[in-house]
Coordinates of C-alpha atoms and ligand atoms in Angstrom, one line a residue:
M1 CA 0.0 0.0 0.0
S2 CA 1.4 3.4 -0.9
V3 CA 1.1 6.1 1.8
D4 CA 0.0 9.4 0.3
F5 CA -2.3 11.9 2.1
D6 CA -2.9 15.4 3.4
H7 CA -4.1 15.6 7.0
E8 CA -5.0 18.5 9.3
T9 CA -5.2 18.1 13.0
L10 CA -7.3 20.6 14.9
G11 CA -5.9 22.3 18.0
Q12 CA -7.9 21.8 21.2
R13 CA -7.3 21.2 24.9
V14 CA -9.1 18.1 26.3
V15 CA -9.4 17.5 30.1
F16 CA -10.9 14.1 31.0
K17 CA -11.5 13.2 34.7
S18 CA -14.7 11.8 36.1
G19 CA -16.1 13.7 39.1
H20 CA -13.9 16.7 38.5
A21 CA -15.8 18.8 36.0
A22 CA -16.5 21.7 38.4
D23 CA -12.8 22.0 39.4
N24 CA -11.6 21.6 35.9
L25 CA -14.1 24.2 34.6
A26 CA -13.1 26.8 37.2
A27 CA -9.4 26.2 36.4
E28 CA -10.1 26.6 32.6
V29 CA -12.1 29.9 33.1
G30 CA -9.1 31.2 35.2
R31 CA -6.6 30.0 32.6
L32 CA -8.5 31.8 29.9
R33 CA -8.7 35.0 32.1
A34 CA -12.4 35.3 31.4
S35 CA -14.5 37.6 33.6
R36 CA -17.9 37.8 31.7
V37 CA -18.9 34.2 31.3
M38 CA -22.2 33.1 29.7
V39 CA -23.2 29.6 30.8
I40 CA -25.5 27.9 28.3
A41 CA -27.6 24.9 29.5
T42 CA -31.2 23.7 29.0
E43 CA -33.7 24.1 31.8
F44 CA -33.2 20.3 32.3
E45 CA -29.5 20.7 32.9
S46 CA -29.8 24.0 34.9
E47 CA -29.1 22.3 38.3
T48 CA -26.0 20.6 36.9
A49 CA -24.9 23.9 35.3
T50 CA -25.3 25.8 38.6
K51 CA -23.3 23.2 40.5
L52 CA -20.5 23.2 37.9
S53 CA -20.3 27.0 37.9
T54 CA -19.7 27.7 41.6
G55 CA -15.9 28.2 41.2
F56 CA -16.2 31.4 39.0
D57 CA -18.4 34.4 38.4
V58 CA -21.3 33.9 35.9
A59 CA -22.4 37.0 34.0
L60 CA -25.4 35.2 32.4
H61 CA -27.1 31.8 32.7
Y62 CA -28.9 31.1 29.4
S63 CA -31.3 28.3 28.7
D64 CA -33.2 29.0 25.4
V65 CA -31.8 25.9 23.6
A66 CA -33.6 23.9 20.9
P67 CA -32.7 20.9 18.8
H68 CA -30.9 21.6 15.5
V69 CA -30.3 25.3 16.4
P70 CA -33.2 27.2 14.8
I71 CA -31.7 30.4 13.3
A72 CA -34.1 32.7 15.3
K73 CA -32.7 31.2 18.6
A74 CA -29.1 31.7 17.4
K75 CA -29.8 35.4 16.5
A76 CA -31.4 36.0 19.9
A77 CA -28.5 34.4 21.8
R78 CA -26.0 36.5 19.8
V79 CA -27.8 39.7 20.7
I80 CA -27.9 38.9 24.4
A81 CA -24.2 37.8 24.5
S82 CA -23.3 41.2 23.0
E83 CA -25.6 43.1 25.5
Y84 CA -23.9 41.3 28.4
N85 CA -20.4 42.0 27.0
I86 CA -19.6 38.2 27.3
D87 CA -16.0 37.1 26.9
L88 CA -16.4 33.3 27.3
L89 CA -19.1 30.8 26.4
V90 CA -19.4 27.8 28.6
C91 CA -21.9 25.2 27.2
I92 CA -23.0 22.3 29.5
G93 CA -25.2 19.7 27.8
G94 CA -25.7 17.7 24.7
G95 CA -25.1 18.6 21.0
S96 CA -28.0 21.1 20.9
T97 CA -26.5 23.1 23.7
T98 CA -23.0 23.0 22.2
G99 CA -24.6 23.9 18.8
L100 CA -26.1 27.1 20.3
A101 CA -22.7 28.1 21.7
K102 CA -21.1 27.4 18.3
A103 CA -23.8 29.6 16.6
I104 CA -22.8 32.5 18.9
A105 CA -19.1 31.9 18.3
M106 CA -19.6 31.8 14.6
T107 CA -20.4 35.5 14.4
T108 CA -18.7 36.9 17.6
G109 CA -15.5 34.8 17.6
L110 CA -16.0 34.2 21.4
P111 CA -14.1 31.2 22.8
I112 CA -16.1 28.2 24.0
V113 CA -15.4 25.8 26.8
A114 CA -17.6 22.7 26.3
V115 CA -18.8 20.3 29.0
P116 CA -20.6 17.5 27.1
T117 CA -23.3 15.4 28.8
T118 CA -24.1 13.1 25.8
Y119 CA -22.0 11.2 23.2
A120 CA -23.0 13.5 20.3
G121 CA -19.4 14.8 19.9
S122 CA -20.1 18.3 18.6
E123 CA -17.5 19.6 21.1
G124 CA -14.7 17.9 19.1
T125 CA -15.5 19.5 15.7
N126 CA -15.3 22.8 13.9
V127 CA -18.6 22.1 12.3
W128 CA -21.6 24.3 12.9
G129 CA -25.3 23.5 12.2
L130 CA -28.3 25.8 11.9
T131 CA -31.9 25.2 10.8
A132 CA -33.8 27.6 8.7
N133 CA -37.0 27.0 6.7
S134 CA -36.9 23.3 7.6
R135 CA -33.5 22.8 6.1
K136 CA -30.4 22.0 8.1
L137 CA -27.4 24.1 7.1
T138 CA -23.9 23.1 8.1
G139 CA -20.5 24.5 7.6
V140 CA -17.0 24.5 8.8
D141 CA -15.4 27.4 10.7
N142 CA -12.4 27.1 13.1
R143 CA -14.0 29.8 15.3
V144 CA -16.7 27.4 16.5
L145 CA -14.2 24.7 17.7
P146 CA -14.3 24.8 21.5
V147 CA -10.9 25.8 22.9
T148 CA -11.3 23.3 25.7
V149 CA -13.4 20.3 26.3
I150 CA -14.0 19.1 29.8
Y151 CA -15.2 15.5 30.0
D152 CA -16.7 14.0 33.2
A153 CA -18.4 10.7 32.7
E154 CA -20.4 11.2 35.9
L155 CA -22.4 13.8 34.0
T156 CA -23.6 11.1 31.7
L157 CA -24.9 8.8 34.4
S158 CA -28.3 10.5 34.2
L159 CA -28.7 9.8 30.5
P160 CA -31.3 7.0 30.2
V161 CA -30.0 3.7 28.7
E162 CA -32.1 4.1 25.6
L163 CA -30.8 7.6 24.9
S164 CA -27.3 6.5 25.8
V165 CA -27.5 3.8 23.2
A166 CA -28.9 6.1 20.5
S167 CA -26.4 8.8 21.3
G168 CA -23.5 6.4 21.4
L169 CA -24.5 5.0 18.0
N170 CA -24.5 8.6 16.7
A171 CA -20.9 8.6 17.7
L172 CA -20.3 5.2 16.2
A173 CA -21.8 6.6 12.9
H174 CA -19.1 9.4 12.9
C175 CA -16.5 6.7 13.0
V176 CA -18.0 4.4 10.3
D177 CA -18.7 7.4 8.0
S178 CA -15.2 8.7 8.5
M179 CA -14.0 5.5 6.6
W180 CA -15.3 6.8 3.3
A181 CA -15.9 10.5 3.8
P182 CA -14.4 13.0 1.4
R183 CA -11.2 13.6 3.4
A184 CA -10.8 10.1 4.8
D185 CA -7.1 9.3 5.4
P186 CA -5.1 6.7 7.3
I187 CA -4.9 9.0 10.4
N188 CA -8.6 9.7 10.8
Q189 CA -9.3 6.0 9.9
A190 CA -7.0 4.9 12.7
I191 CA -8.7 7.3 15.1
A192 CA -12.1 6.0 13.9
S193 CA -11.1 2.4 14.4
E194 CA -10.2 3.0 18.0
G195 CA -13.4 5.0 18.4
I196 CA -15.5 2.0 17.2
R197 CA -13.7 -0.3 19.7
A198 CA -14.2 2.1 22.6
I199 CA -17.8 3.0 21.8
S200 CA -18.9 -0.6 21.2
V201 CA -17.3 -2.0 24.4
G202 CA -18.4 1.1 26.4
L203 CA -22.1 0.9 25.3
E204 CA -22.3 -2.8 26.0
A205 CA -21.1 -2.1 29.5
V206 CA -23.5 0.8 29.9
V207 CA -26.4 -1.4 28.9
S208 CA -25.4 -4.2 31.3
D209 CA -24.6 -1.7 34.2
P210 CA -26.1 1.7 33.6
T211 CA -24.8 3.1 36.9
G212 CA -21.2 1.9 36.4
L213 CA -18.7 4.5 35.5
G214 CA -16.3 2.3 33.5
G215 CA -18.6 1.8 30.5
R216 CA -19.6 5.5 30.5
E217 CA -15.9 6.6 30.5
R218 CA -15.1 4.2 27.5
A219 CA -18.2 5.5 25.6
L220 CA -17.3 9.1 26.2
Y221 CA -13.7 8.6 25.3
G222 CA -14.9 6.9 22.1
A223 CA -17.3 9.7 21.4
Y224 CA -14.4 12.2 21.5
L225 CA -12.4 10.1 19.1
S226 CA -15.4 9.8 16.8
A227 CA -15.7 13.6 16.7
V228 CA -12.0 14.1 15.9
A229 CA -12.2 11.5 13.1
F230 CA -15.4 13.1 11.7
A231 CA -14.1 16.7 11.9
S232 CA -11.0 15.5 9.9
A233 CA -12.7 13.2 7.4
G234 CA -15.8 15.2 6.7
S235 CA -19.4 14.1 6.1
G236 CA -20.0 10.9 4.2
M237 CA -23.2 9.4 2.8
H238 CA -24.5 8.5 6.3
H239 CA -24.3 12.1 7.6
K240 CA -25.8 13.6 4.4
I241 CA -28.9 11.3 4.8
C242 CA -29.3 12.1 8.5
H243 CA -28.9 15.9 7.9
V244 CA -31.7 15.9 5.4
L245 CA -34.0 13.8 7.6
G246 CA -33.3 15.9 10.7
G247 CA -33.6 19.3 9.0
A248 CA -36.7 18.5 6.8
Y249 CA -38.7 16.1 9.0
G250 CA -37.7 17.0 12.5
V251 CA -36.8 13.4 13.5
P252 CA -34.6 13.1 16.6
H253 CA -30.9 13.3 15.9
A254 CA -29.4 10.4 17.8
Q255 CA -32.2 7.9 16.9
T256 CA -32.0 8.9 13.3
H257 CA -28.3 8.2 13.2
A258 CA -28.9 4.9 15.0
T259 CA -31.5 3.6 12.5
V260 CA -29.7 4.7 9.4
L261 CA -26.2 3.4 10.2
P262 CA -26.7 -0.3 9.5
H263 CA -28.2 0.4 6.1
V264 CA -25.5 2.7 4.9
L265 CA -22.9 0.2 6.2
A266 CA -24.6 -2.6 4.3
F267 CA -24.8 -0.5 1.2
N268 CA -21.1 0.6 1.2
A269 CA -19.2 -2.2 2.9
Q270 CA -18.8 -4.6 0.0
H271 CA -17.4 -1.7 -2.2
A272 CA -15.0 -0.5 0.5
P273 CA -12.9 -3.6 1.4
D274 CA -10.3 -1.7 3.5
A275 CA -12.9 0.1 5.5
E276 CA -14.9 -3.1 5.9
I277 CA -11.9 -4.9 7.4
R278 CA -11.1 -2.0 9.8
I279 CA -14.7 -1.9 11.0
A280 CA -15.0 -5.6 11.4
T281 CA -11.7 -5.8 13.3
A282 CA -12.7 -3.0 15.6
L283 CA -16.0 -4.8 16.3
G284 CA -14.2 -8.1 16.8
A285 CA -16.3 -9.7 14.1
A286 CA -15.8 -11.6 10.9
S287 CA -17.6 -9.0 8.9
A288 CA -18.6 -5.4 9.5
V289 CA -22.3 -5.9 8.8
D290 CA -22.5 -8.9 11.1
G291 CA -20.5 -7.2 13.8
L292 CA -22.8 -4.2 13.8
A293 CA -25.9 -6.4 13.7
R294 CA -24.6 -8.3 16.8
L295 CA -23.9 -5.0 18.6
Y296 CA -27.4 -3.7 17.8
S297 CA -28.9 -6.8 19.1
A298 CA -26.9 -6.7 22.3
L299 CA -27.8 -3.0 22.8
R300 CA -31.5 -3.4 21.8
A301 CA -30.8 -0.5 19.5
P302 CA -33.4 1.7 17.7
S303 CA -34.1 0.1 14.3
A304 CA -37.2 1.7 12.7
L305 CA -37.5 5.4 11.9
R306 CA -41.3 5.1 11.7
E307 CA -41.2 4.9 15.5
Y308 CA -39.6 8.4 15.6
G309 CA -42.1 10.3 13.6
F310 CA -40.8 9.7 10.0
D311 CA -43.7 9.3 7.6
E312 CA -43.4 6.7 4.8
A313 CA -45.0 9.2 2.4
S314 CA -42.0 11.4 2.7
I315 CA -39.6 8.8 1.3
P316 CA -39.6 9.9 -2.4
E317 CA -39.1 13.6 -1.5
A318 CA -36.4 12.7 1.1
A319 CA -34.6 10.6 -1.5
R320 CA -34.5 13.5 -4.0
L321 CA -33.2 15.9 -1.3
I322 CA -30.5 13.4 -0.3
L323 CA -29.3 12.5 -3.8
S324 CA -27.6 15.7 -4.6
A325 CA -25.8 15.8 -1.3
I326 CA -24.1 12.3 -1.6
P327 CA -20.3 13.0 -1.8
E328 CA -18.3 11.8 -4.8
S329 CA -16.0 10.0 -2.4
N330 CA -18.7 7.4 -1.6
P331 CA -17.3 4.0 -2.5
H332 CA -20.4 3.1 -4.6
A333 CA -22.5 5.2 -6.9
V334 CA -25.9 6.0 -5.4
S335 CA -29.2 6.3 -7.4
I336 CA -32.6 7.6 -6.5
D337 CA -33.9 4.0 -6.4
D338 CA -31.1 3.0 -4.0
L339 CA -32.0 5.8 -1.7
E340 CA -35.7 5.0 -1.8
R341 CA -35.0 1.4 -1.0
L342 CA -32.6 2.3 1.8
L343 CA -35.1 4.8 3.3
R344 CA -37.9 2.2 3.2
A345 CA -35.6 -0.2 5.1
V346 CA -34.7 2.5 7.6
W347 CA -38.4 3.4 8.0
S348 CA -39.6 -0.1 8.5
G349 CA -36.5 -1.3 10.4
R350 CA -36.4 -4.5 8.4
P351 CA -33.1 -6.4 8.6
V352 CA -30.2 -5.0 6.5
E353 CA -29.5 -6.6 3.1
G354 CA -25.8 -6.7 2.3
Ligands
NAD1 P1 -29.5 17.0 22.6 O1 -28.5 17.9 23.0 O2 -30.8 17.6 21.9 O3 -30.0 16.2 23.9 C1 -31.0 15.2 23.7 C2 -31.8 15.1 25.0 O4 -31.0 14.6 26.1 C3 -32.3 16.5 25.5 O5 -33.6 16.4 25.9 C4 -31.3 16.8 26.7 O6 -31.9 17.7 27.6 C5 -31.1 15.4 27.2 N1 -29.8 15.2 27.9 C6 -28.6 15.7 27.6 N2 -27.7 15.3 28.5 C7 -28.3 14.5 29.4 C8 -27.9 13.8 30.5 N3 -26.7 13.7 30.9 N4 -28.9 13.1 31.2 C9 -30.2 13.1 30.8 N5 -30.6 13.8 29.8 C10 -29.7 14.5 29.0 O7 -29.1 15.9 21.6 P2 -27.7 15.3 21.2 O8 -28.0 14.0 20.5 O9 -26.7 15.4 22.3 O10 -27.2 16.3 20.1 C11 -27.8 16.5 18.8 C12 -27.5 17.8 18.2 O11 -26.1 17.9 18.1 C13 -28.1 17.9 16.8 O12 -28.6 19.1 16.5 C14 -26.8 17.6 15.9 O13 -26.9 18.1 14.6 C15 -25.7 18.2 16.7 N6 -24.4 17.6 16.5 C16 -23.5 18.4 15.9 C17 -22.2 17.9 15.6 C18 -21.2 18.9 15.0 O14 -20.1 18.5 14.8 N7 -21.6 20.1 14.8 C19 -21.9 16.6 15.9 C20 -22.9 15.8 16.5 C21 -24.1 16.3 16.8

């Protein structure tokens, strides 16, 4: 095999220690010499946010967070950040909360310290996402990459098992899609392989012992690797499908990723033999498709998108919207019929055909 690639590594500080988010966050605010901190967290996470913010002065607690960052919410948050003369954004929560901080940073250049509470991984990427007129817009801008990520697996203990599984499979999808995304290279593929190993082992442990910290730590570590691989490799076929479904039909992010992934893997695997071997090896299975099926069965993972509000009648329109977004790097050409077939299988949850 010849070795020939261009690779960029994003600069970010990562602090990972369970039970220490409050201390580590206060230290980071001090290190960044911030004095006007805006803490962003949903109402649901407000108690956690208050506890984690006791070691520094908070200029503004902000909770108007919504999934997929509606543009109106982003604009309102930017105005208030400017009115309060904010000099640091701290986001505590899942990908929606991180997404709002990114939307503010995008136009203001304010630094972000992210404290994730799910496995979505937005904290490890320079990708922003906004929703306008039922379409999800995404883009890349280094200003939205958090300067520091503070991981504390104790913060994920409250995530119900079902949501932990869906969120972890969202991270796993970052890794799998990184194998054939437009900027896939041996470095991000190696990171993605370790991500698949950590997430799969971590999630199985979370399911068998939801209150244990070991599985949560593995899954969170894997989620970070997944984000790094995804930021570096870019969006492949899987992410393009999920972005259309999330933006146009309002289906929940993590569950959508979880239900789509096996079908994209089955579609691409036989045309991407190197990726297939890497994924199979990371899952400890003879084939990537079988390894993922075994993992899904062990996790009792979400399988049918019809259970999450996706209407079968939307399939032809969704297929058309997706077709133009499929990257040229995809290992196999994709037709409108392929997409309709794939979406029907995703909708019904019927077993994957290789
Ligand atoms: P989310 O942030 O909407 O959270 C899902 C639900 O889980 C919410 O109700 C939230 O309150 C709850 N929750 C969060 N942490 C919890 C905890 N520890 N315990 C109990 N409940 C908790 O969803 P998500 O899946 O984390 O993120 C999805 C969003 O992130 C999408 O908008 C997606 O596009 C974005 N995303 C962006 C990137 C990127 O690189 N830009 C990457 C991944 C995801």
